[in-house]
Coordinates of C-alpha atoms and ligand atoms in Angstrom, one line a residue:
X1 CA 126.2 116.6 137.9
X2 CA 124.4 113.4 137.0
X3 CA 127.3 111.2 136.2
X4 CA 130.8 110.3 137.3
X5 CA 131.7 109.3 133.8
X6 CA 135.0 111.2 133.1
X7 CA 134.6 111.0 129.4
X8 CA 131.3 112.8 129.6
X9 CA 132.5 115.3 132.2
X10 CA 135.6 116.2 130.1
X11 CA 133.6 116.7 126.9
X12 CA 130.9 118.8 128.6
X13 CA 133.7 121.0 130.1
X14 CA 135.1 121.4 126.7
X15 CA 131.8 122.5 125.3
X16 CA 131.3 125.0 128.1
X17 CA 134.7 126.5 127.5
X18 CA 133.8 126.8 123.8
X19 CA 130.3 128.1 124.0
X20 CA 130.6 130.1 127.2
X21 CA 127.1 129.8 128.5
X22 CA 126.0 131.9 131.5
X23 CA 124.6 128.7 133.1
X24 CA 124.7 124.9 132.7
X25 CA 121.7 122.8 133.5
X26 CA 121.9 119.0 133.4
X27 CA 118.6 117.4 132.4
X28 CA 117.8 114.7 134.9
X29 CA 114.5 113.6 133.3
X30 CA 112.3 114.5 136.4
X31 CA 108.8 115.8 135.8
X32 CA 109.5 118.8 138.1
X33 CA 112.5 119.9 136.0
X34 CA 110.6 119.4 132.7
X35 CA 107.5 121.3 134.0
X36 CA 109.7 124.2 135.1
X37 CA 111.2 124.3 131.6
X38 CA 107.8 124.2 130.0
X39 CA 106.7 127.2 132.1
X40 CA 109.9 129.0 131.3
X41 CA 109.5 128.4 127.5
X42 CA 106.0 129.8 127.8
X43 CA 107.1 132.9 129.8
X44 CA 109.7 133.8 127.1
X45 CA 107.2 133.2 124.2
X46 CA 109.3 130.3 122.8
X47 CA 106.3 128.0 123.3
X48 CA 102.6 128.3 124.1
X49 CA 100.1 126.2 126.0
X50 CA 97.2 124.9 124.0
X51 CA 93.7 124.3 125.4
X52 CA 94.5 122.1 128.4
X53 CA 91.0 120.6 128.6
X54 CA 90.9 119.5 125.0
X55 CA 94.7 118.8 124.6
X56 CA 96.1 118.2 128.1
X57 CA 99.9 118.7 128.3
X58 CA 100.0 119.9 124.6
X59 CA 102.2 122.8 123.5
X60 CA 102.7 124.9 120.4
X61 CA 105.9 126.2 118.8
X62 CA 106.7 128.1 115.6
X63 CA 110.1 128.0 114.0
X64 CA 111.7 130.8 112.0
X65 CA 110.1 131.1 108.6
X66 CA 113.4 130.1 106.9
X67 CA 113.9 127.1 109.1
X68 CA 111.2 124.5 108.4
X69 CA 112.8 121.3 107.1
X70 CA 115.9 119.2 106.9
X71 CA 118.7 120.8 104.8
X72 CA 120.3 118.1 102.8
X73 CA 122.6 120.4 100.9
X74 CA 124.0 121.7 104.2
X75 CA 124.4 118.2 105.8
X76 CA 127.9 116.8 105.8
X77 CA 129.6 113.5 106.5
X78 CA 133.2 114.4 107.6
X79 CA 135.2 111.2 107.4
X80 CA 139.0 111.5 107.1
X81 CA 138.9 110.1 103.6
X82 CA 136.4 111.5 101.0
X83 CA 135.8 108.1 99.5
X84 CA 134.5 106.9 102.9
X85 CA 131.6 109.4 102.7
X86 CA 130.9 108.4 99.1
X87 CA 129.2 110.0 96.1
X88 CA 125.8 110.5 97.8
X89 CA 127.0 112.6 100.7
X90 CA 128.5 116.1 101.0
X91 CA 132.0 115.8 102.4
X92 CA 134.7 118.1 103.9
X93 CA 137.8 116.9 105.8
X94 CA 137.3 116.9 109.6
X95 CA 140.1 119.3 109.9
X96 CA 138.7 121.8 107.5
X97 CA 135.2 121.5 109.0
X98 CA 136.4 121.9 112.6
X99 CA 138.4 124.8 111.4
X100 CA 135.3 126.5 110.1
X101 CA 132.8 125.4 112.8
X102 CA 134.8 126.0 116.0
X103 CA 134.9 129.8 115.6
X104 CA 131.2 129.8 114.9
X105 CA 130.5 128.2 118.3
X106 CA 133.0 130.4 120.2
X107 CA 130.9 132.3 122.8
X108 CA 127.7 131.4 121.0
X109 CA 125.9 130.7 124.3
X110 CA 127.0 133.9 126.1
X111 CA 124.2 135.1 128.4
X112 CA 122.3 131.9 127.7
X113 CA 121.8 128.5 129.4
X114 CA 123.4 125.3 128.1
X115 CA 121.2 122.3 128.7
X116 CA 123.0 119.0 128.9
X117 CA 120.7 116.2 127.8
X118 CA 121.7 112.6 128.4
X119 CA 119.6 110.2 126.3
X120 CA 119.3 106.6 125.4
X121 CA 118.4 105.5 121.9
X122 CA 116.6 102.2 122.6
X123 CA 115.1 100.8 125.8
X124 CA 117.1 101.2 129.0
X125 CA 118.8 97.9 129.8
X126 CA 119.0 96.7 126.2
X127 CA 122.2 95.5 124.7
X128 CA 121.0 97.0 121.4
X129 CA 120.6 100.6 122.9
X130 CA 123.2 103.4 122.7
X131 CA 123.6 106.6 124.6
X132 CA 124.0 110.1 123.4
X133 CA 124.6 113.4 125.1
X134 CA 123.3 116.6 123.4
X135 CA 124.2 120.0 124.6
X136 CA 121.8 122.8 123.3
X137 CA 120.7 126.3 124.1
X138 CA 117.1 125.5 123.3
X139 CA 114.3 124.4 125.7
X140 CA 112.3 123.4 122.7
X141 CA 115.0 120.8 121.9
X142 CA 115.0 119.6 125.5
X143 CA 111.3 119.1 125.5
X144 CA 111.2 117.4 122.1
X145 CA 114.1 115.1 123.1
X146 CA 112.2 114.2 126.2
X147 CA 109.4 112.9 124.0
X148 CA 111.5 111.3 121.3
X149 CA 114.1 109.5 123.4
X150 CA 114.6 108.3 127.0
X151 CA 116.3 111.2 128.7
X152 CA 117.9 111.9 132.1
X153 CA 119.7 110.0 134.8
X154 CA 118.6 106.6 133.4
X155 CA 120.6 107.2 130.2
X156 CA 123.8 107.7 132.2
X157 CA 123.0 104.5 134.1
X158 CA 122.7 102.8 130.7
X159 CA 126.2 104.3 129.7
X160 CA 128.0 103.4 133.0
X161 CA 130.8 105.2 134.6
X162 CA 133.7 104.1 132.4
X163 CA 132.4 103.8 128.8
X164 CA 133.4 106.3 126.1
X165 CA 130.8 104.9 123.7
X166 CA 128.4 107.8 123.6
X167 CA 127.6 110.2 120.7
X168 CA 128.5 113.8 121.4
X169 CA 126.0 116.3 120.0
X170 CA 126.5 120.0 120.0
X171 CA 123.6 122.2 119.0
X172 CA 123.4 126.0 119.1
X173 CA 120.6 128.0 117.5
X174 CA 123.0 131.0 117.0
X175 CA 121.3 133.5 114.6
X176 CA 119.3 130.9 112.6
X177 CA 121.2 132.3 109.6
X178 CA 120.4 129.8 106.8
X179 CA 123.6 130.7 105.0
X180 CA 125.6 129.6 108.0
X181 CA 123.4 126.6 108.8
X182 CA 125.4 123.3 109.1
X183 CA 124.4 119.8 110.1
X184 CA 127.7 118.0 110.4
X185 CA 128.6 114.4 111.3
X186 CA 132.1 113.2 112.3
X187 CA 131.5 109.4 112.3
X188 CA 135.1 108.6 113.3
X189 CA 134.8 110.9 116.3
X190 CA 131.3 109.8 117.3
X191 CA 130.1 113.4 117.2
X192 CA 127.6 115.7 115.6
X193 CA 127.5 119.5 115.3
X194 CA 124.4 121.5 114.4
X195 CA 124.2 125.2 114.1
X196 CA 121.8 128.0 113.0
X197 CA 118.7 125.8 113.0
X198 CA 115.8 125.1 115.4
X199 CA 113.9 122.7 113.1
X200 CA 113.4 119.2 114.5
X201 CA 115.2 117.1 111.9
X202 CA 118.3 119.3 112.2
X203 CA 118.4 119.7 116.0
X204 CA 116.9 116.6 117.6
X205 CA 120.3 115.0 117.2
X206 CA 119.2 111.6 118.4
X207 CA 117.0 111.0 115.4
X208 CA 118.4 111.3 111.8
X209 CA 121.9 112.4 112.9
X210 CA 122.6 109.7 115.5
X211 CA 120.1 106.9 115.0
X212 CA 120.7 106.8 111.2
X213 CA 123.9 108.6 110.0
X214 CA 126.2 107.9 112.9
X215 CA 124.5 104.5 113.9
X216 CA 124.7 103.2 110.3
X217 CA 128.5 103.7 110.5
X218 CA 128.7 102.1 113.9
X219 CA 126.6 99.2 112.7
X220 CA 129.0 98.6 109.8
X221 CA 131.9 98.4 112.2
X222 CA 130.1 96.5 114.9
X223 CA 128.1 94.0 112.8
X224 CA 124.5 95.4 113.0
X225 CA 122.3 97.7 111.0
X226 CA 120.6 101.1 111.4
X227 CA 117.8 101.4 108.9
X228 CA 115.1 104.0 107.9
X229 CA 112.4 101.5 108.6
X230 CA 109.1 101.2 110.4
X231 CA 108.5 98.1 112.5
X232 CA 105.0 96.6 112.8
X233 CA 103.6 93.4 114.3
X234 CA 100.6 91.4 112.9
X235 CA 98.9 89.3 115.6
X236 CA 96.8 86.4 114.3
X237 CA 93.6 85.1 116.0
X238 CA 95.7 82.5 117.8
X239 CA 97.7 85.3 119.5
X240 CA 101.0 84.8 117.6
X241 CA 102.6 88.0 116.3
X242 CA 105.0 88.3 113.3
X243 CA 107.0 91.4 112.7
X244 CA 107.8 93.2 109.5
X245 CA 110.3 96.0 108.9
X246 CA 109.6 98.4 106.0
X247 CA 111.7 101.1 104.4
X248 CA 110.1 103.8 102.3
X249 CA 111.4 107.2 101.2
X250 CA 110.2 110.2 103.2
X251 CA 106.5 111.1 102.5
X252 CA 105.5 107.6 101.3
X253 CA 103.2 106.9 104.3
X254 CA 105.5 105.1 106.8
X255 CA 103.6 106.4 109.8
X256 CA 100.3 105.4 108.2
X257 CA 101.5 101.8 107.5
X258 CA 103.0 101.4 110.9
X259 CA 99.7 102.3 112.5
X260 CA 97.3 100.7 110.0
X261 CA 93.8 99.6 111.0
X262 CA 93.0 96.1 109.8
X263 CA 90.2 96.0 107.2
X264 CA 87.0 94.4 108.3
X265 CA 87.7 90.9 106.8
X266 CA 90.8 90.6 109.1
X267 CA 89.5 92.5 112.1
X268 CA 86.4 90.3 112.5
X269 CA 88.6 87.2 112.5
X270 CA 90.6 88.8 115.4
X271 CA 93.7 90.0 113.6
X272 CA 95.5 93.0 115.2
X273 CA 98.3 95.3 114.1
X274 CA 100.9 96.6 116.6
X275 CA 103.2 99.5 116.1
X276 CA 106.8 99.2 117.3
X277 CA 108.3 102.1 115.3
X278 CA 107.4 104.4 112.5
X279 CA 110.8 105.7 111.2
X280 CA 113.9 103.9 112.4
X281 CA 114.9 100.3 113.2
X282 CA 118.1 99.0 114.7
X283 CA 118.7 95.4 113.7
X284 CA 121.0 92.8 115.2
X285 CA 121.4 89.1 115.0
X286 CA 120.1 87.5 118.1
X287 CA 121.5 84.5 120.0
X288 CA 119.0 82.3 118.1
X289 CA 120.6 83.4 114.8
X290 CA 117.5 85.4 113.7
X291 CA 117.4 89.1 113.0
X292 CA 115.9 91.2 115.9
X293 CA 114.7 94.8 115.8
X294 CA 114.3 97.6 118.2
X295 CA 112.9 101.1 117.6
X296 CA 115.6 103.4 119.1
X297 CA 113.1 106.2 119.5
X298 CA 110.5 106.8 122.2
X299 CA 108.0 109.0 120.3
X300 CA 106.8 110.0 116.8
X301 CA 107.9 113.1 115.0
X302 CA 105.2 112.9 112.4
X303 CA 104.0 115.2 109.5
X304 CA 100.7 116.7 110.6
X305 CA 99.0 117.6 107.2
X306 CA 97.0 114.8 105.8
X307 CA 96.6 113.1 109.2
X308 CA 92.9 112.6 110.0
X309 CA 90.4 110.2 111.4
X310 CA 90.3 108.3 108.1
X311 CA 93.9 108.3 107.0
X312 CA 95.4 107.5 110.5
X313 CA 93.1 107.6 113.5
X314 CA 95.8 106.0 115.7
X315 CA 98.2 108.9 114.9
X316 CA 95.6 111.4 115.6
X317 CA 94.7 109.9 118.9
X318 CA 98.4 109.7 119.8
X319 CA 98.6 113.6 119.5
X320 CA 95.7 114.3 122.0
X321 CA 98.0 114.7 125.0
X322 CA 101.5 115.5 125.9
X323 CA 102.3 116.5 122.3
X324 CA 104.3 119.4 120.9
X325 CA 102.9 120.9 117.7
X326 CA 105.3 122.8 115.4
X327 CA 104.2 125.1 112.5
X328 CA 100.6 123.9 112.4
X329 CA 97.8 126.5 112.3
X330 CA 95.9 127.6 115.4
X331 CA 92.2 127.8 116.0
X332 CA 92.0 130.9 118.1
X333 CA 88.5 130.4 119.3
X334 CA 89.3 127.1 121.0
X335 CA 93.1 127.4 121.3
X336 CA 93.5 124.1 119.4
X337 CA 95.4 123.1 116.3
X338 CA 94.4 122.7 112.6
X339 CA 96.2 121.6 109.5
X340 CA 95.3 120.9 105.9
X341 CA 93.6 117.5 105.6
X342 CA 92.5 117.4 109.3
X343 CA 88.9 118.1 108.2
X344 CA 87.1 120.3 105.7
X345 CA 86.5 123.2 108.2
X346 CA 89.5 125.5 108.5
X347 CA 88.9 127.7 111.6
X348 CA 87.4 131.1 110.9
X349 CA 89.5 132.8 113.6
X350 CA 92.8 131.3 112.7
X351 CA 96.5 132.0 113.0
X352 CA 98.5 130.6 110.1
X353 CA 101.8 128.9 110.7
X354 CA 103.9 132.1 110.3
X355 CA 101.9 133.8 113.0
X356 CA 99.4 136.1 111.1
X357 CA 95.8 136.2 112.1
X358 CA 93.6 135.3 109.2
X359 CA 90.1 134.2 108.2
X360 CA 90.8 130.5 107.7
X361 CA 88.2 129.6 105.0
X362 CA 89.0 132.7 103.0
X363 CA 92.7 132.2 103.3
X364 CA 92.5 128.6 102.1
X365 CA 90.1 129.5 99.3
X366 CA 92.7 132.0 98.1
X367 CA 95.2 129.1 97.7
X368 CA 97.2 129.6 100.8
X369 CA 98.2 126.9 103.4
X370 CA 97.3 127.5 107.0
X371 CA 99.7 124.9 108.3
X372 CA 103.2 124.5 106.8
X373 CA 103.3 121.3 104.6
X374 CA 106.1 120.0 106.8
X375 CA 104.4 121.0 110.1
X376 CA 104.9 118.3 112.7
X377 CA 103.6 116.7 115.9
X378 CA 106.1 115.3 118.5
X379 CA 104.1 112.7 120.4
X380 CA 105.0 110.0 123.0
X381 CA 104.8 106.5 121.6
X382 CA 103.0 105.3 124.8
X383 CA 100.0 107.5 123.7
X384 CA 99.5 105.4 120.6
X385 CA 96.3 103.2 120.9
X386 CA 98.1 100.4 118.9
X387 CA 101.6 100.7 120.5
X388 CA 103.1 97.2 120.7
X389 CA 103.3 95.5 124.1
X390 CA 106.9 94.7 123.1
X391 CA 107.8 98.4 122.6
X392 CA 110.1 98.5 125.7
X393 CA 111.3 94.9 125.4
X394 CA 115.1 95.1 125.6
X395 CA 115.4 92.0 123.3
X396 CA 113.4 93.7 120.6
X397 CA 111.2 91.7 118.2
X398 CA 112.2 89.0 115.7
X399 CA 111.9 90.1 112.1
X400 CA 110.1 87.8 109.6
X401 CA 110.1 90.1 106.5
X402 CA 111.8 93.2 105.2
X403 CA 109.8 95.3 102.8
X404 CA 111.1 98.0 100.5
X405 CA 108.8 100.4 98.7
X406 CA 108.7 103.5 96.6
X407 CA 106.3 105.7 94.8
X408 CA 106.2 104.5 91.2
X409 CA 103.4 105.3 88.8
X410 CA 104.1 102.4 86.4
X411 CA 107.2 100.3 86.7
X412 CA 107.0 98.5 90.1
X413 CA 104.2 96.0 90.6
X414 CA 102.0 95.9 93.8
X415 CA 104.3 93.4 95.4
X416 CA 107.1 91.0 94.6
X417 CA 109.5 88.9 96.6
X418 CA 113.2 88.7 96.0
X419 CA 114.8 85.4 95.1
X420 CA 117.1 85.4 98.1
X421 CA 118.9 87.9 100.4
X422 CA 121.5 88.9 97.8
X423 CA 118.8 89.6 95.3
X424 CA 116.9 91.4 98.1
X425 CA 119.9 93.7 98.7
X426 CA 119.9 94.5 95.0
X427 CA 116.1 95.2 95.1
X428 CA 116.8 97.7 98.0
X429 CA 119.7 99.3 96.2
X430 CA 117.6 100.1 93.1
X431 CA 114.7 101.6 95.1
X432 CA 113.3 104.8 93.7
X433 CA 110.5 107.3 94.1
X434 CA 108.9 109.6 91.6
X435 CA 108.1 113.2 92.3
X436 CA 104.4 114.0 92.4
X437 CA 102.3 116.9 91.1
X438 CA 102.1 118.1 94.7
X439 CA 105.8 119.2 94.7
X440 CA 107.4 121.9 92.6
X441 CA 109.2 120.8 89.5
X442 CA 108.6 118.2 86.9
X443 CA 106.2 115.3 87.6
X444 CA 107.4 111.7 87.4
X445 CA 111.1 112.5 87.9
X446 CA 112.8 109.5 89.4
X447 CA 115.0 109.9 92.5
X448 CA 117.0 106.8 93.4
X449 CA 116.8 106.3 97.1
X450 CA 118.5 103.0 98.0
X451 CA 116.9 101.4 101.1
X452 CA 115.3 104.9 101.7
X453 CA 118.7 105.8 103.1
X454 CA 120.0 108.3 100.5
X455 CA 120.0 111.3 102.9
X456 CA 120.8 109.1 106.0
X457 CA 123.6 106.8 105.2
X458 CA 126.7 108.0 107.2
X459 CA 129.3 106.3 104.9
X460 CA 129.9 105.2 101.4
X461 CA 126.7 103.6 100.1
X462 CA 128.8 101.0 98.2
X463 CA 130.3 99.9 101.5
X464 CA 126.8 99.9 102.9
X465 CA 125.5 97.5 100.3
X466 CA 128.5 95.3 101.0
X467 CA 127.5 95.4 104.7
X468 CA 124.0 94.2 103.8
X469 CA 125.5 91.3 101.8
X470 CA 127.8 90.5 104.8
X471 CA 124.8 90.5 107.2
X472 CA 123.0 88.1 104.8
X473 CA 126.0 85.7 105.0
X474 CA 125.9 85.8 108.8
X475 CA 122.1 85.3 109.0
X476 CA 122.1 82.4 106.4
X477 CA 118.9 80.5 106.2
X478 CA 117.5 82.5 109.3
X479 CA 117.5 85.7 107.3
X480 CA 114.2 87.5 106.9
X481 CA 112.7 87.3 103.4
X482 CA 112.9 90.5 101.4
X483 CA 110.0 92.0 99.4
X484 CA 109.2 95.1 97.4
X485 CA 105.8 96.9 97.4
X486 CA 104.3 99.8 95.4
X487 CA 101.0 101.3 96.6
X488 CA 101.1 104.1 94.0
X489 CA 100.5 102.6 90.6
X490 CA 98.2 104.8 88.6
X491 CA 95.7 104.3 85.8
X492 CA 95.7 106.1 82.4
X493 CA 94.0 109.1 84.1
X494 CA 96.6 109.3 86.9
X495 CA 94.3 107.9 89.6
X496 CA 95.7 105.4 92.2
X497 CA 94.5 101.9 91.4
X498 CA 95.2 100.3 94.8
X499 CA 93.1 101.6 97.7
X500 CA 96.1 101.8 100.1
X501 CA 95.9 102.7 103.8
X502 CA 94.4 99.8 105.9
X503 CA 94.0 97.6 102.8
X504 CA 97.7 97.4 102.5
X505 CA 97.4 94.7 105.1
X506 CA 96.1 92.4 102.3
X507 CA 99.5 92.6 100.7
X508 CA 101.3 92.2 104.1
X509 CA 99.2 89.0 104.6
X510 CA 100.6 87.5 101.4
X511 CA 104.1 88.5 102.5
X512 CA 103.7 86.7 105.9
X513 CA 102.2 83.7 104.2
X514 CA 105.3 83.5 102.0
X515 CA 107.5 83.7 105.1
X516 CA 105.5 80.8 106.6
X517 CA 105.6 78.8 103.4
X518 CA 101.9 78.7 103.1
X519 CA 101.4 80.7 99.9
X520 CA 102.5 80.0 96.3
X521 CA 104.2 82.3 94.0
X522 CA 104.8 82.9 90.3
X523 CA 108.4 83.4 89.1
X524 CA 108.9 86.5 87.0
X525 CA 112.0 88.2 85.7
X526 CA 112.1 90.6 88.7
X527 CA 111.2 88.1 91.4
X528 CA 108.4 86.0 92.9
X529 CA 104.9 87.5 92.6
X530 CA 101.6 86.3 94.1
X531 CA 99.1 84.4 92.1
X532 CA 96.5 87.2 91.6
X533 CA 93.9 85.2 93.5
X534 CA 96.2 85.0 96.5
X535 CA 95.7 88.7 97.2
X536 CA 92.5 88.8 99.3
X537 CA 90.0 91.3 97.7
X538 CA 87.0 90.3 99.7
X539 CA 85.1 93.5 100.6
X540 CA 87.0 95.6 98.0
X541 CA 85.7 97.3 95.0
X542 CA 88.4 95.7 92.9
X543 CA 88.4 92.9 90.3
X544 CA 90.8 90.1 89.9
X545 CA 91.6 91.7 86.5
X546 CA 92.8 94.8 88.3
X547 CA 95.0 92.8 90.6
X548 CA 96.5 91.1 87.5
X549 CA 97.1 94.6 86.1
X550 CA 98.7 95.7 89.4
X551 CA 101.1 92.7 89.2
X552 CA 102.0 93.1 85.6
X553 CA 105.7 93.6 84.8
X554 CA 106.4 95.7 81.7
X555 CA 109.8 94.6 80.6
X556 CA 110.3 97.6 78.4
X557 CA 109.8 100.1 81.2
X558 CA 112.1 98.0 83.4
X559 CA 114.8 98.2 80.8
X560 CA 114.2 101.9 80.5
X561 CA 114.6 102.2 84.3
X562 CA 117.9 100.5 84.0
X563 CA 119.4 102.4 81.1
X564 CA 117.7 105.9 81.4
X565 CA 120.3 108.7 81.2
X566 CA 120.8 110.5 84.6
X567 CA 118.5 108.6 86.9
X568 CA 118.7 105.0 85.6
X569 CA 120.1 102.2 87.6
X570 CA 123.3 101.9 85.5
X571 CA 124.0 105.7 85.8
X572 CA 123.4 105.5 89.5
X573 CA 125.7 102.5 90.0
X574 CA 128.4 104.1 87.9
X575 CA 128.8 106.8 90.6
X576 CA 130.2 104.2 93.0
X577 CA 133.2 103.1 90.8
X578 CA 135.2 100.4 92.5
X579 CA 133.0 100.7 95.7
X580 CA 130.1 99.0 94.0
X581 CA 130.2 95.4 95.2
X582 CA 130.8 92.9 92.4
X583 CA 127.6 91.1 93.6
X584 CA 125.5 94.1 92.8
X585 CA 126.8 94.3 89.2
X586 CA 126.2 90.6 88.9
X587 CA 122.6 91.0 90.1
X588 CA 122.0 93.8 87.6
X589 CA 123.4 91.8 84.7
X590 CA 121.2 88.8 85.7
X591 CA 118.1 91.1 85.8
X592 CA 119.0 92.4 82.3
X593 CA 119.4 88.8 81.1
X594 CA 116.0 87.8 82.5
X595 CA 114.3 90.8 81.0
X596 CA 115.9 90.3 77.6
Ligands
OXD601 C1 111.5 112.2 108.5 C2 112.0 112.1 107.1 O1 111.2 113.3 109.0 O2 112.3 111.0 106.7 O3 111.2 111.1 109.1 O4 112.2 113.2 106.5
MN602 MN1 112.0 109.4 108.1

């Protein structure tokens, strides 16, 4: 036993009585214990060692073929009242859900080991951190949690002997039956139940389940915010660093932006970019009145395909040691990993992600994927060449700007600034992304994804917007400035106009200049925009005319985005009924008036 905390001990006893494992192992976080678990996972075939010379400490795992992604349609928020989950979440009453789930867990770990994982979300010793305890029957989960969070005895020290403020997470792989797969949150009980999955996003309960869904609810009650945001720092040649938090829907390049390489024009002056987080930010008002951010995670659970030496060298280097790869392809000759977009040379002697040995180049030429499109790396943050020196700072970092973004072919300009915090909250609430040709289904279909939190907000999104407005009141004139960016505008042939990747820093530099009051702006109906010449294009193959184009606001397409049937802003807002804050309605009417 690693703790005297009676609340923890009582809950674990209850879980043992329910799941009836043959054995219970408490994860203390020691290297000896973890190494023994790695060896055990290899001996049972659950995991595999990769080439230990080329990829020291790296392991490989394959999930079940039917278990490769988050399952939003099987994810539930079980608040007592349905309206507290809101129109964007699946809901069942806690009573009904417990009634269904409890029998599913009864004896589910018979003959197996239950691992008890204490973990801290956030640096040990930080007032902003919170503790969770996950029980699971999967070593893969233990080893991933060890990378993604701060596990072991130190987490119980963070919790203390008396506190009851810890999130209870129960995970069992059961039969991996996708018809009985459930990812369930009980915000009022501080608990999470996950069953019949072994895929990261569904089973690493510290991440989306706790650090976003449960934490967003806690944040509303306790006066702070849990957001789907990266955190990066830009250090100027004088050695001062300013921090930006940015929210983008899944698959819009958050990890790439968080680890961006400054373009030559900035690098040669001595600018540096530091990564604090790539997915989640917890934000709190500090004693100085400003907004401060921590990354509650301790690693990166990144999508492998598309990661390469050009798109994100920092991410690639991060995965060179101590990393777990899931559902990527294997190069059997070298016992290393491969995925689409890593390079142009699929291994000849390959194993595709489902486990079949194939001739890589032939397999790919026939239109197959060697790695699953959602294959992942789980890599320690400390491996990252540009990890921020403030990564473990218990105070977090002060936030100068908040940036929202989506994937829009036409409507949204390259960048604009909101008029103030209230308008910025509105800008976040109308965020949207368009489906691409890469995904099945119609191209250009808009999915509204407010603050990139659509699948991750643990309570009514109307109340969530009100919480944003309340935070703005509290922060007053110390509030970060709020911006919106769009890297994905296309020309008439459907090609991206803006180069993206490291060159996105050129836009971030205007954003920081606005925060410091050193750049001008032009007022438009949707917000403040840069003067085109204030976006630095030195060294780019882009003209001032193109920047003007990227900044143009087409009033008609904005009106269409407001009024479109089904996916327009008005239709989306209508779902919230009386939960829509009056301020948001006011902001929408004001936008319409400015566009008219
Ligand atoms: C993620 C996601 O895995 O947002 O981070 O889906
Ligand atoms: Mn994410």
